[in-house]
XYZ file of C-alpha atoms in Angstrom:
736
model
C 68.757 148.458 97.539
C 67.768 145.535 95.326
C 65.076 146.659 92.899
C 63.786 144.777 89.870
C 60.922 145.326 87.421
C 59.907 148.588 89.104
C 57.954 149.707 86.016
C 55.866 146.548 86.276
C 54.998 147.528 89.848
C 56.501 144.455 91.429
C 59.839 144.049 93.129
C 62.201 141.569 94.760
C 63.865 143.020 97.851
C 66.777 141.416 99.663
C 66.127 141.527 103.410
C 68.666 140.868 106.137
C 68.206 140.481 109.878
C 65.542 137.741 109.858
C 66.200 135.143 112.565
C 63.396 132.656 111.941
C 60.335 131.895 109.835
C 58.106 134.012 112.051
C 60.253 137.064 111.180
C 59.347 136.529 107.531
C 55.702 136.041 108.492
C 55.742 139.268 110.497
C 57.123 141.269 107.543
C 54.551 139.711 105.198
C 51.627 140.606 107.444
C 52.776 144.148 108.233
C 53.560 145.039 104.608
C 50.264 143.520 103.432
C 48.425 146.066 105.622
C 49.852 149.006 103.627
C 47.377 150.662 101.234
C 48.369 149.958 97.655
C 50.125 146.653 98.316
C 48.586 143.944 96.139
C 50.623 141.008 97.425
C 53.336 140.396 99.998
C 55.498 137.296 100.120
C 58.691 136.935 102.175
C 60.933 133.865 102.005
C 63.161 133.343 105.036
C 65.237 130.659 103.267
C 66.487 132.912 100.457
C 66.177 136.110 102.538
C 64.094 138.020 100.042
C 60.621 139.431 99.662
C 58.440 139.725 96.563
C 55.925 142.563 96.619
C 53.332 143.833 94.126
C 52.222 147.448 94.563
C 50.452 150.402 92.934
C 53.115 153.093 92.611
C 56.507 154.362 93.720
C 55.025 156.005 96.786
C 53.769 152.601 97.944
C 57.210 151.116 97.295
C 58.732 153.741 99.596
C 56.205 152.780 102.302
C 57.126 149.094 101.888
C 60.824 149.844 102.323
C 60.187 152.123 105.315
C 58.004 149.483 106.967
C 60.700 146.806 106.613
C 63.253 149.120 108.216
C 60.804 150.159 110.970
C 60.307 146.499 111.835
C 64.021 146.228 112.585
C 65.284 144.618 109.377
C 67.646 145.865 106.656
C 67.286 146.236 102.895
C 70.391 145.279 100.939
C 71.894 146.449 97.688
C 73.380 143.901 95.263
C 76.888 144.687 96.504
C 75.811 144.369 100.121
C 74.096 141.099 99.235
C 77.290 139.735 97.715
C 79.225 140.808 100.799
C 76.675 139.096 103.030
C 76.949 135.922 100.968
C 80.653 135.919 101.764
C 79.771 136.059 105.454
C 77.208 133.226 105.331
C 79.763 130.529 105.902
C 81.127 132.561 108.809
C 77.645 132.742 110.383
C 77.169 129.004 109.926
C 80.531 128.273 111.543
C 79.822 130.779 114.333
C 76.595 128.963 115.194
C 78.438 125.658 115.430
C 81.316 127.087 117.452
C 78.878 128.833 119.818
C 77.063 125.543 120.310
C 80.373 123.801 120.976
C 81.574 126.478 123.400
C 78.175 126.670 125.090
C 77.784 122.918 125.573
C 81.284 122.649 127.072
C 80.450 125.393 129.580
C 77.016 123.862 130.263
C 78.544 120.464 131.026
C 81.104 122.154 133.265
C 78.322 123.924 135.178
C 76.427 120.646 135.469
C 79.470 119.000 137.063
C 79.495 121.716 139.727
C 75.726 121.648 140.221
C 74.942 117.916 140.249
C 78.183 116.106 139.429
C 81.348 115.195 141.314
C 82.143 118.839 142.160
C 78.784 119.486 143.828
C 79.179 121.880 146.807
C 82.962 122.137 146.165
C 84.859 123.921 147.659
C 81.798 125.264 149.525
C 78.259 126.152 148.504
C 78.846 129.889 148.096
C 82.079 129.524 146.099
C 80.481 126.772 144.032
C 77.668 129.079 142.973
C 80.129 131.831 142.033
C 82.051 129.359 139.858
C 78.799 128.419 138.124
C 77.997 132.119 137.673
C 81.362 132.807 136.023
C 80.981 129.783 133.717
C 77.421 130.749 132.735
C 77.954 134.494 132.275
C 79.512 134.209 128.756
C 76.718 131.832 127.714
C 73.975 134.235 128.778
C 75.640 137.568 127.935
C 77.596 136.655 124.774
C 76.420 133.397 123.189
C 72.782 134.079 124.088
C 72.884 137.818 123.407
C 70.510 137.602 120.436
C 67.919 135.897 122.630
C 68.126 138.687 125.171
C 67.787 141.242 122.364
C 64.711 139.403 121.094
C 63.216 139.588 124.592
C 63.932 143.328 124.726
C 62.349 143.754 121.277
C 59.247 141.932 122.509
C 58.999 144.208 125.537
C 59.266 147.304 123.314
C 57.294 146.193 120.226
C 55.169 143.204 121.260
C 56.582 140.959 118.500
C 57.721 137.523 119.656
C 59.211 134.353 118.252
C 61.106 131.301 119.449
C 64.102 133.490 120.350
C 61.870 135.603 122.608
C 60.744 132.588 124.597
C 64.329 131.403 124.955
C 65.426 134.865 126.070
C 62.591 134.974 128.585
C 63.356 131.590 130.114
C 67.137 131.918 130.200
C 67.054 135.466 131.553
C 64.603 134.534 134.302
C 66.705 131.525 135.329
C 70.003 133.431 135.105
C 68.960 136.614 136.892
C 67.201 134.702 139.662
C 70.304 132.514 140.111
C 72.550 135.602 140.219
C 70.339 137.149 142.899
C 70.436 133.951 144.977
C 74.223 133.735 144.592
C 75.015 137.352 145.470
C 72.283 138.027 148.038
C 71.845 134.589 149.606
C 71.054 135.857 153.110
C 68.589 138.461 151.898
C 66.927 135.853 149.657
C 66.371 133.605 152.698
C 64.867 136.521 154.644
C 62.483 137.149 151.748
C 61.418 133.498 151.796
C 62.811 132.673 148.337
C 63.862 129.173 147.337
C 67.643 129.194 147.648
C 68.627 127.282 144.515
C 70.417 128.238 141.290
C 69.549 127.263 137.689
C 72.750 128.106 135.816
C 72.971 124.699 134.099
C 69.543 125.220 132.475
C 70.775 128.459 130.879
C 73.769 126.666 129.339
C 71.910 123.671 127.948
C 68.983 125.658 126.547
C 71.191 128.189 124.762
C 73.693 125.714 123.304
C 71.123 123.250 121.948
C 69.149 126.012 120.266
C 72.354 127.068 118.493
C 72.778 123.504 117.272
C 69.329 123.674 115.696
C 70.111 127.028 114.098
C 73.368 125.640 112.721
C 71.362 123.059 110.772
C 68.941 125.797 109.729
C 71.746 127.944 108.269
C 73.037 124.939 106.324
C 69.593 124.413 104.820
C 69.293 128.105 103.870
C 72.722 128.075 102.261
C 71.807 125.049 100.161
C 68.800 126.794 98.595
C 71.149 129.341 96.974
C 73.838 126.954 95.746
C 71.707 125.847 92.797
C 71.641 129.393 91.412
C 75.390 129.801 91.879
C 76.046 126.525 90.054
C 73.772 127.560 87.188
C 75.600 130.885 86.826
C 78.854 128.914 86.488
C 77.475 127.238 83.360
C 77.506 130.523 81.479
C 80.444 131.418 79.269
C 82.244 134.580 80.403
C 83.701 135.535 77.023
C 82.694 135.198 73.376
C 84.787 135.226 70.173
C 82.770 137.747 68.111
C 83.263 139.028 64.544
C 83.899 142.771 64.731
C 85.451 144.821 61.890
C 86.140 141.654 59.833
C 88.152 140.162 62.713
C 87.159 137.781 65.468
C 87.756 139.428 68.835
C 87.253 138.013 72.331
C 84.828 140.234 74.229
C 82.859 140.015 77.454
C 79.554 138.180 77.098
C 77.668 141.277 78.291
C 78.800 143.100 75.118
C 77.305 140.530 72.721
C 74.259 141.815 70.824
C 71.639 140.108 68.688
C 72.996 139.586 65.167
C 76.649 139.135 66.164
C 78.540 136.305 64.447
C 80.295 134.172 67.077
C 82.952 131.506 66.551
C 83.084 128.530 68.928
C 86.047 126.152 69.043
C 85.890 122.493 70.166
C 85.453 122.209 73.929
C 84.112 125.758 74.311
C 80.665 126.760 75.553
C 78.135 128.594 73.423
C 77.910 132.063 74.946
C 74.358 132.950 73.852
C 71.491 131.388 71.900
C 71.706 131.472 68.130
C 71.595 129.728 64.752
C 74.587 128.023 63.085
C 75.738 129.872 59.948
C 78.884 127.903 59.156
C 80.229 124.452 60.016
C 78.920 121.232 61.506
C 79.646 119.697 64.884
C 78.413 117.433 67.657
C 77.092 119.456 70.581
C 76.676 118.335 74.178
C 73.155 119.465 75.093
C 72.829 117.343 78.224
C 72.084 120.460 80.288
C 68.878 120.856 78.250
C 67.781 117.299 77.451
C 69.590 115.315 80.127
C 70.718 112.860 77.437
C 74.452 112.056 77.412
C 74.848 111.487 73.663
C 75.909 114.653 71.742
C 73.589 115.997 69.056
C 74.910 116.522 65.534
C 74.094 120.031 64.282
C 74.751 121.941 61.093
C 73.814 125.195 59.312
C 70.386 126.633 60.302
C 70.200 124.513 63.472
C 69.563 126.220 66.818
C 72.215 126.276 69.551
C 71.848 127.338 73.197
C 73.939 129.166 75.765
C 75.786 126.862 78.150
C 75.879 123.872 75.798
C 79.318 122.609 74.741
C 80.782 122.300 71.252
C 82.403 118.889 70.938
C 84.597 118.420 67.874
C 84.529 121.083 65.094
C 84.774 124.859 64.811
C 81.378 126.414 64.096
C 80.121 129.933 63.617
C 76.654 131.045 64.602
C 74.500 134.160 64.648
C 73.311 135.404 68.048
C 69.500 135.405 68.313
C 69.011 135.797 72.068
C 71.372 137.445 74.544
C 71.445 138.383 78.233
C 68.315 137.471 80.175
C 66.578 136.182 77.033
C 68.794 133.109 76.570
C 67.478 129.667 77.364
C 69.999 129.246 80.196
C 68.968 132.583 81.726
C 65.338 131.483 81.615
C 66.276 128.330 83.538
C 68.164 130.427 86.109
C 65.225 132.828 86.483
C 62.777 129.972 86.822
C 64.811 128.312 89.579
C 65.171 131.646 91.398
C 61.449 132.420 91.152
C 60.502 128.902 92.218
C 62.693 129.114 95.309
C 61.482 132.598 96.162
C 57.820 131.705 95.775
C 58.053 128.409 97.632
C 56.356 129.042 100.977
C 58.602 128.694 103.991
C 57.017 126.169 106.340
C 56.847 127.895 109.702
C 58.292 126.051 112.645
C 55.780 124.608 115.094
C 57.883 126.032 117.910
C 57.612 129.559 116.446
C 53.835 129.239 116.146
C 53.617 128.023 119.713
C 55.928 130.735 121.026
C 53.952 133.528 119.339
C 51.056 132.630 121.641
C 52.902 131.070 124.550
C 55.378 133.901 125.240
C 52.891 136.718 125.859
C 50.643 134.310 127.763
C 53.474 133.255 130.097
C 54.522 136.850 130.763
C 50.932 137.834 131.483
C 50.413 134.864 133.846
C 53.696 135.556 135.659
C 52.754 139.216 136.190
C 49.272 138.278 137.418
C 50.892 135.718 139.731
C 53.235 138.343 141.218
C 50.444 140.897 141.739
C 48.060 138.316 143.187
C 50.587 137.010 145.716
C 51.738 140.503 146.655
C 48.273 141.863 147.351
C 46.354 138.744 148.370
C 48.996 136.235 149.510
C 50.405 135.538 152.928
C 53.717 136.583 154.416
C 56.449 137.018 153.386
C 54.783 139.002 150.563
C 57.964 139.729 148.584
C 59.263 136.203 149.015
C 56.040 134.510 147.925
C 55.455 136.959 145.069
C 58.939 136.642 143.591
C 59.215 132.897 144.235
C 55.965 132.109 142.436
C 56.722 134.661 139.716
C 60.045 132.922 139.014
C 58.449 129.470 139.313
C 56.040 130.350 136.486
C 58.856 131.603 134.262
C 61.066 128.589 135.009
C 58.322 126.011 134.465
C 57.569 127.760 131.150
C 61.250 127.817 130.209
C 61.467 126.321 126.696
C 64.315 123.914 127.294
C 62.395 120.940 125.925
C 60.693 123.129 123.320
C 64.120 124.163 122.101
C 65.153 120.500 121.998
C 61.975 119.145 120.394
C 62.924 119.715 116.765
C 66.772 119.827 116.886
C 67.154 116.488 118.676
C 64.751 114.760 116.289
C 66.466 116.338 113.289
C 69.939 115.379 114.528
C 68.908 111.756 115.072
C 67.002 111.637 111.781
C 69.778 113.174 109.676
C 72.341 110.940 111.347
C 70.296 107.838 110.649
C 69.666 108.973 107.074
C 73.367 109.555 106.406
C 74.126 105.995 107.530
C 71.569 104.849 104.958
C 73.054 106.931 102.130
C 70.713 109.925 102.384
C 71.821 113.514 103.004
C 68.998 115.784 104.169
C 69.020 119.474 104.981
C 67.032 119.624 108.212
C 63.613 119.781 109.815
C 61.952 121.739 107.012
C 62.958 119.138 104.449
C 61.526 116.383 106.629
C 58.276 118.304 106.931
C 58.065 118.752 103.146
C 58.071 114.987 102.650
C 54.901 114.487 104.672
C 51.773 113.800 102.594
C 53.636 113.442 99.270
C 51.150 111.745 96.925
C 52.860 112.167 93.544
C 56.451 111.544 92.528
C 58.128 112.488 89.256
C 61.277 110.776 88.013
C 63.753 111.967 85.454
C 64.889 109.054 83.293
C 68.552 109.459 82.449
C 70.778 109.044 85.498
C 67.809 108.508 87.808
C 65.907 105.466 86.574
C 68.795 104.563 84.287
C 72.546 104.705 84.903
C 72.909 107.808 82.732
C 75.703 106.580 80.502
C 75.605 104.677 77.199
C 76.343 100.959 77.355
C 75.907 98.009 75.018
C 72.550 96.482 75.942
C 72.287 93.990 73.063
C 74.425 92.492 70.292
C 73.439 90.544 67.174
C 75.997 88.714 64.971
C 75.752 87.031 61.614
C 78.152 84.379 62.946
C 78.379 84.070 66.737
C 81.446 81.843 66.505
C 83.541 84.853 65.483
C 82.120 87.126 68.213
C 85.320 87.548 70.252
C 87.518 88.255 67.234
C 85.040 90.714 65.788
C 84.564 92.442 69.147
C 88.350 92.738 69.464
C 88.551 94.432 66.059
C 85.578 96.689 66.823
C 86.936 97.914 70.158
C 90.444 98.358 68.741
C 88.982 100.697 66.123
C 86.528 102.497 68.417
C 89.193 103.265 71.045
C 90.415 106.178 68.918
C 86.996 107.842 68.817
C 85.759 110.273 71.475
C 82.098 109.616 70.675
C 80.052 108.258 73.634
C 78.797 105.329 71.522
C 82.376 104.363 70.705
C 83.357 104.545 74.374
C 80.410 102.289 75.240
C 81.651 99.647 72.774
C 85.214 99.846 74.144
C 84.014 99.508 77.764
C 81.849 96.561 76.764
C 84.836 94.826 75.177
C 87.076 95.477 78.181
C 84.530 93.778 80.433
C 85.187 90.629 78.377
C 88.959 90.937 79.035
C 89.705 91.710 75.399
C 93.117 93.223 74.641
C 93.141 96.087 72.163
C 95.621 96.984 69.422
C 96.016 99.680 66.766
C 94.256 99.322 63.397
C 96.248 99.699 60.188
C 94.226 102.738 59.110
C 91.562 104.853 60.716
C 89.193 107.599 59.480
C 86.429 109.460 61.316
C 83.359 110.356 59.253
C 81.803 113.181 61.299
C 78.256 112.502 62.385
C 78.228 109.083 60.760
C 80.898 106.751 62.129
C 84.290 105.227 61.338
C 86.088 103.509 58.464
C 89.154 101.452 59.372
C 91.345 98.658 58.080
C 92.823 95.666 59.950
C 94.784 92.885 58.174
C 93.439 93.967 54.792
C 89.866 93.844 56.137
C 87.858 97.052 55.671
C 85.396 97.901 58.445
C 82.529 100.369 58.336
C 81.185 101.080 61.844
C 78.426 103.648 62.357
C 74.855 104.686 61.664
C 72.504 104.306 58.708
C 73.966 107.342 56.943
C 77.418 105.732 56.883
C 76.009 102.554 55.322
C 73.965 104.546 52.799
C 76.989 106.576 51.701
C 79.030 103.378 51.220
C 76.046 101.637 49.570
C 76.098 98.838 52.120
C 72.846 96.913 52.449
C 71.579 96.358 55.992
C 70.656 92.777 56.867
C 67.060 92.661 58.132
C 67.920 89.687 60.360
C 70.504 91.676 62.316
C 67.945 93.592 64.358
C 66.920 93.779 68.027
C 63.778 94.635 69.981
C 65.857 96.688 72.402
C 65.427 100.463 72.323
C 68.626 102.420 71.795
C 71.176 103.688 69.254
C 72.102 101.120 66.600
C 75.771 100.689 65.715
C 75.982 98.852 62.392
C 79.145 96.889 61.544
C 80.183 95.936 58.014
C 83.164 93.775 57.027
C 84.334 94.375 53.446
C 80.983 96.103 52.838
C 78.919 93.178 54.165
C 76.695 93.807 57.179
C 77.857 91.278 59.798
C 76.759 92.654 63.178
C 74.617 95.200 65.011
C 75.291 96.508 68.495
C 72.570 98.366 70.380
C 73.835 101.083 72.711
C 71.365 102.334 75.282
C 70.999 103.520 78.832
C 70.620 100.524 81.128
C 67.807 100.620 83.700
C 68.944 100.405 87.312
C 68.101 97.046 88.922
C 66.388 98.754 91.875
C 64.076 100.931 89.741
C 61.232 98.431 89.473
C 61.241 97.759 93.236
C 61.199 101.489 93.991
C 58.173 102.075 91.758
C 56.344 99.135 93.360
C 57.076 100.466 96.878
C 55.794 103.925 95.974
C 52.587 102.414 94.596
C 52.184 100.426 97.830
C 52.368 103.766 99.684
C 49.619 105.131 97.420
C 51.959 107.490 95.559
C 51.261 108.193 91.877
C 54.361 107.823 89.665
C 55.426 109.880 86.633
C 58.485 109.884 84.389
C 59.391 113.051 82.478
C 62.325 112.836 80.092
C 63.970 114.739 77.275
C 64.335 111.447 75.405
C 62.051 110.390 72.545
C 58.614 108.798 72.748
C 59.817 105.289 71.906
C 62.438 105.212 74.672
C 60.124 106.837 77.234
C 57.335 104.361 76.552
C 59.674 101.354 76.671
C 61.223 102.338 80.021
C 57.927 103.270 81.684
C 56.297 99.995 80.649
C 59.265 97.929 81.795
C 59.296 99.289 85.371
C 55.590 100.042 85.791
C 55.449 103.867 85.775
C 51.870 105.221 85.814
C 52.416 108.141 83.423
C 55.225 109.455 81.232
C 56.050 112.535 79.165
C 58.762 112.507 76.483
C 60.807 115.210 74.720
C 60.411 117.531 77.717
C 62.646 120.597 77.997
C 63.631 121.887 81.480
C 60.844 124.468 81.793
C 58.293 121.917 80.548
C 59.289 119.595 83.390
C 58.751 122.387 85.902
C 55.428 123.323 84.291
C 54.209 119.755 84.711
C 55.126 119.905 88.396
C 53.081 123.090 88.682
C 50.099 121.567 86.841
C 49.987 118.687 89.288
C 50.291 121.086 92.227
C 47.401 123.145 90.860
C 45.303 119.980 91.092
C 46.095 119.789 94.800
C 48.836 117.176 94.515
C 51.889 117.156 96.797
C 54.701 116.565 94.321
C 58.177 115.136 94.821
C 60.751 115.325 92.021
C 63.796 113.072 91.623
C 66.471 114.041 89.078
C 70.177 114.283 88.473
C 70.856 116.775 85.691
C 71.036 120.490 85.040
C 67.841 120.133 83.022
C 66.069 118.931 86.170
C 66.957 122.015 88.255
C 63.776 124.061 87.489
C 61.512 121.101 88.307
C 63.521 120.302 91.450
C 63.187 123.900 92.613
C 59.449 123.951 91.877
C 58.546 120.652 93.551
C 57.234 120.400 97.110
C 60.083 117.968 97.803
C 63.176 117.529 95.632
C 65.634 114.657 95.640
C 68.828 114.423 93.592
C 71.094 111.559 92.695
C 74.490 111.957 94.379
C 75.958 110.646 91.126
C 74.471 113.592 89.207
C 75.420 117.223 88.585
C 76.220 119.770 91.277
C 73.374 121.959 90.024
C 70.770 119.252 90.601
C 72.217 118.415 94.016
C 72.230 122.088 95.041
C 68.628 122.578 93.890
C 67.412 119.604 95.900
C 66.320 119.012 99.481
C 67.706 115.478 99.655
C 70.774 113.882 98.074
C 70.691 110.132 97.451
C 74.413 109.469 97.782
C 74.827 106.395 95.582
C 71.929 107.058 93.237
C 69.762 104.117 94.399
C 66.151 105.325 94.044
C 64.897 102.762 96.566
C 66.467 105.159 99.072
C 63.798 107.695 98.082
C 61.169 105.339 99.495
C 63.171 104.988 102.705
C 63.377 108.766 103.033
C 59.596 109.201 102.710
C 59.098 106.577 105.419
C 61.767 108.188 107.625
C 60.270 111.654 107.160
C 56.745 110.549 108.051
C 58.011 108.780 111.170
C 60.224 111.711 112.181
C 57.409 114.247 111.859
C 55.207 112.125 114.109
C 57.988 112.066 116.699
C 58.580 115.839 116.398
C 54.893 116.444 117.088
C 55.081 114.053 120.037
C 58.159 115.958 121.260
C 56.326 119.253 121.091
C 53.496 117.727 123.098
C 55.911 116.279 125.656
C 57.824 119.558 125.862
C 54.629 121.433 126.677
C 52.580 119.022 128.764
C 54.578 119.368 132.005
C 54.846 123.117 131.569
C 51.226 123.746 130.621
C 49.771 121.581 133.373
C 52.115 122.895 136.041
C 52.021 126.626 135.230
C 48.829 127.078 137.306
C 50.416 125.037 140.109
C 53.563 127.190 139.910
C 51.361 130.271 140.082
C 49.976 128.916 143.395
C 46.435 128.125 142.312
C 46.262 125.155 144.725
C 47.332 127.107 147.820
C 43.906 128.664 148.574
C 42.475 125.134 148.577
C 45.055 123.773 151.008
C 47.278 122.392 148.244
C 51.029 122.823 147.883
C 52.916 125.695 146.312
C 55.591 124.950 143.753
C 58.973 126.407 144.586
C 61.315 127.039 141.626
C 63.300 123.906 142.481
C 60.309 121.679 141.688
C 59.647 123.742 138.556
C 63.218 123.001 137.482
C 62.702 119.255 138.033
C 59.531 119.305 135.912
C 61.412 121.189 133.194
C 64.142 118.539 133.297
C 61.619 115.705 133.001
C 60.187 117.208 129.825
C 63.687 117.483 128.333
C 64.513 113.865 129.180
C 61.223 112.753 127.618
C 61.969 114.655 124.410
C 65.505 113.300 123.998
C 64.435 109.719 124.754
C 61.568 109.954 122.290
C 63.851 111.345 119.558
C 66.158 108.331 119.873
C 63.317 106.107 118.633
C 63.924 107.550 115.137
C 66.950 105.263 114.790
C 64.573 102.310 114.398
C 62.436 103.826 111.621
C 64.602 102.597 108.714
């Protein structure tokens, strides 16, 4: 079994066999009753429970209770094997829906379509029986098991109600089909309900298909983060560098990292100097120049020189491992929002069974003749009118329409739970790089000593910079290409690491780089060649005379200002949290109208800020695109990722904005609010016919001279509620 931190008297246990949110709720409540249990939290989405307890004896009671409730505890190996089967389960749900809906439509054609009463009524019913049998006995087997579990243990959920309704409709229809004459003698309504069994079962599987997809997505973020880790490390052992597994690295080891390789663990550089891609930590695309005594972190990438460093943190202590742990804990602790249908069914199922039994007994002992006919007919009428066809459709149909509409608008959403999370969001946090900005360096301003020579100078600059791999150099080259400038090779070319370039074209010497390059060459910077733009300055000198300055920055997306304004109109407070410096953060936030900003924020700091706002009672949404945003995305009440960003951010999020236009985030909030209203309306519509007509189906009007409700009328009422739900769900298409 999966056991962690046992000495600290708390544990994460992997639990399999949960079918819905109410299963998780049931485990939570039952375990919480055990003496010695301090806290009990079970997350259906990630299929795990977190428990705090007094001692090992209490732990044994927790494990026994989970097993007694009908669920399984998994070991790590079993968990990995189950992960391999997740995709199979997801596909099975879809294929069962597909198979079930085909059979249901076929039954419908024989019941109410062109094949009605063909070849004769009796044979027609047998054909329907044969078509429905695999739906009830195979596709719907788990619903029947849930009904059996309810009858033996008293625990119910949405599956129980489905099992109750479909079994009542199926078994009654089988009896009518096989014993038609006897049914007439008993006074039963001679009508079959096979088509209801098919449609109920298949549509519920469609909803569970979307549910499995959402559950799968919550774990992808962790898998993507694990992929960032290096598997091997080149470690100094016995005066020789040897490649060993990362698990064998210990604090104090000297590790060599070649260009393009990942740093295996955290440490401090002892030899060499190089540019390091730390975008996974800061979110900023420009590599950081580091030398001896500078810190380096696991998962970051060495860009251009061989360096050696001394391991300071290994295993679970590395910065990357802390990010992984934080994301895992955030997902595990995030409460699973229980389905309305499950909450309803937990009350509705036992109530319906009780009413149906009372109905049968009342008609048998106090009703008129035929006693058996009236008792069974009204008993079945109650079960059929309570059949959760519309209840099973209420959320799936709305989610299908909503997700379909969203996808047409460039939004990919996981399902009903995600939509529910978006309701009542009052605070939204933006990452800067790649979210508010495009996330790649570009020339945002240029200042020349002589503008008349701009094109020639830009041609020379780009021709030199094309041989550099530095992001600033690439930005200059791309800028030149946009002006249709043709490049050529310089006469000479030299890279000065961490400072810039020195090159020669037609006997003209160029120095292109930062302040350090100019200082080393004793080139004086011209105070007139400045800009009020915030970014990285690329100074250009011709024969040691400063002639131009290019400012490379991260351009703000045109839609950013509109998005912020729309959120403010909705009453949503806006924040920007970035790993960039104070000057850049302030400039961007002022330009687009952000309410608050935080600069120089590391990944955990972003997540901590989310938690601080939540502690104040705020409902927080987070929008990001980088690995460094993953902890905050996992912690937020609602997370949205740019489709142009990293796989880790996308996996950790509830919503993917396909083309990275943050105005789409506003549209999603509006869509979610509208969809949730319609889901609630659907639940009302799905219940109103049933609730009002259950007493009528039970025969409450008969003693007063009113009509009884045969099962056929109960079936019509059930159909009306389903039509109402589907029609209402289609209104979602007009929300955005």
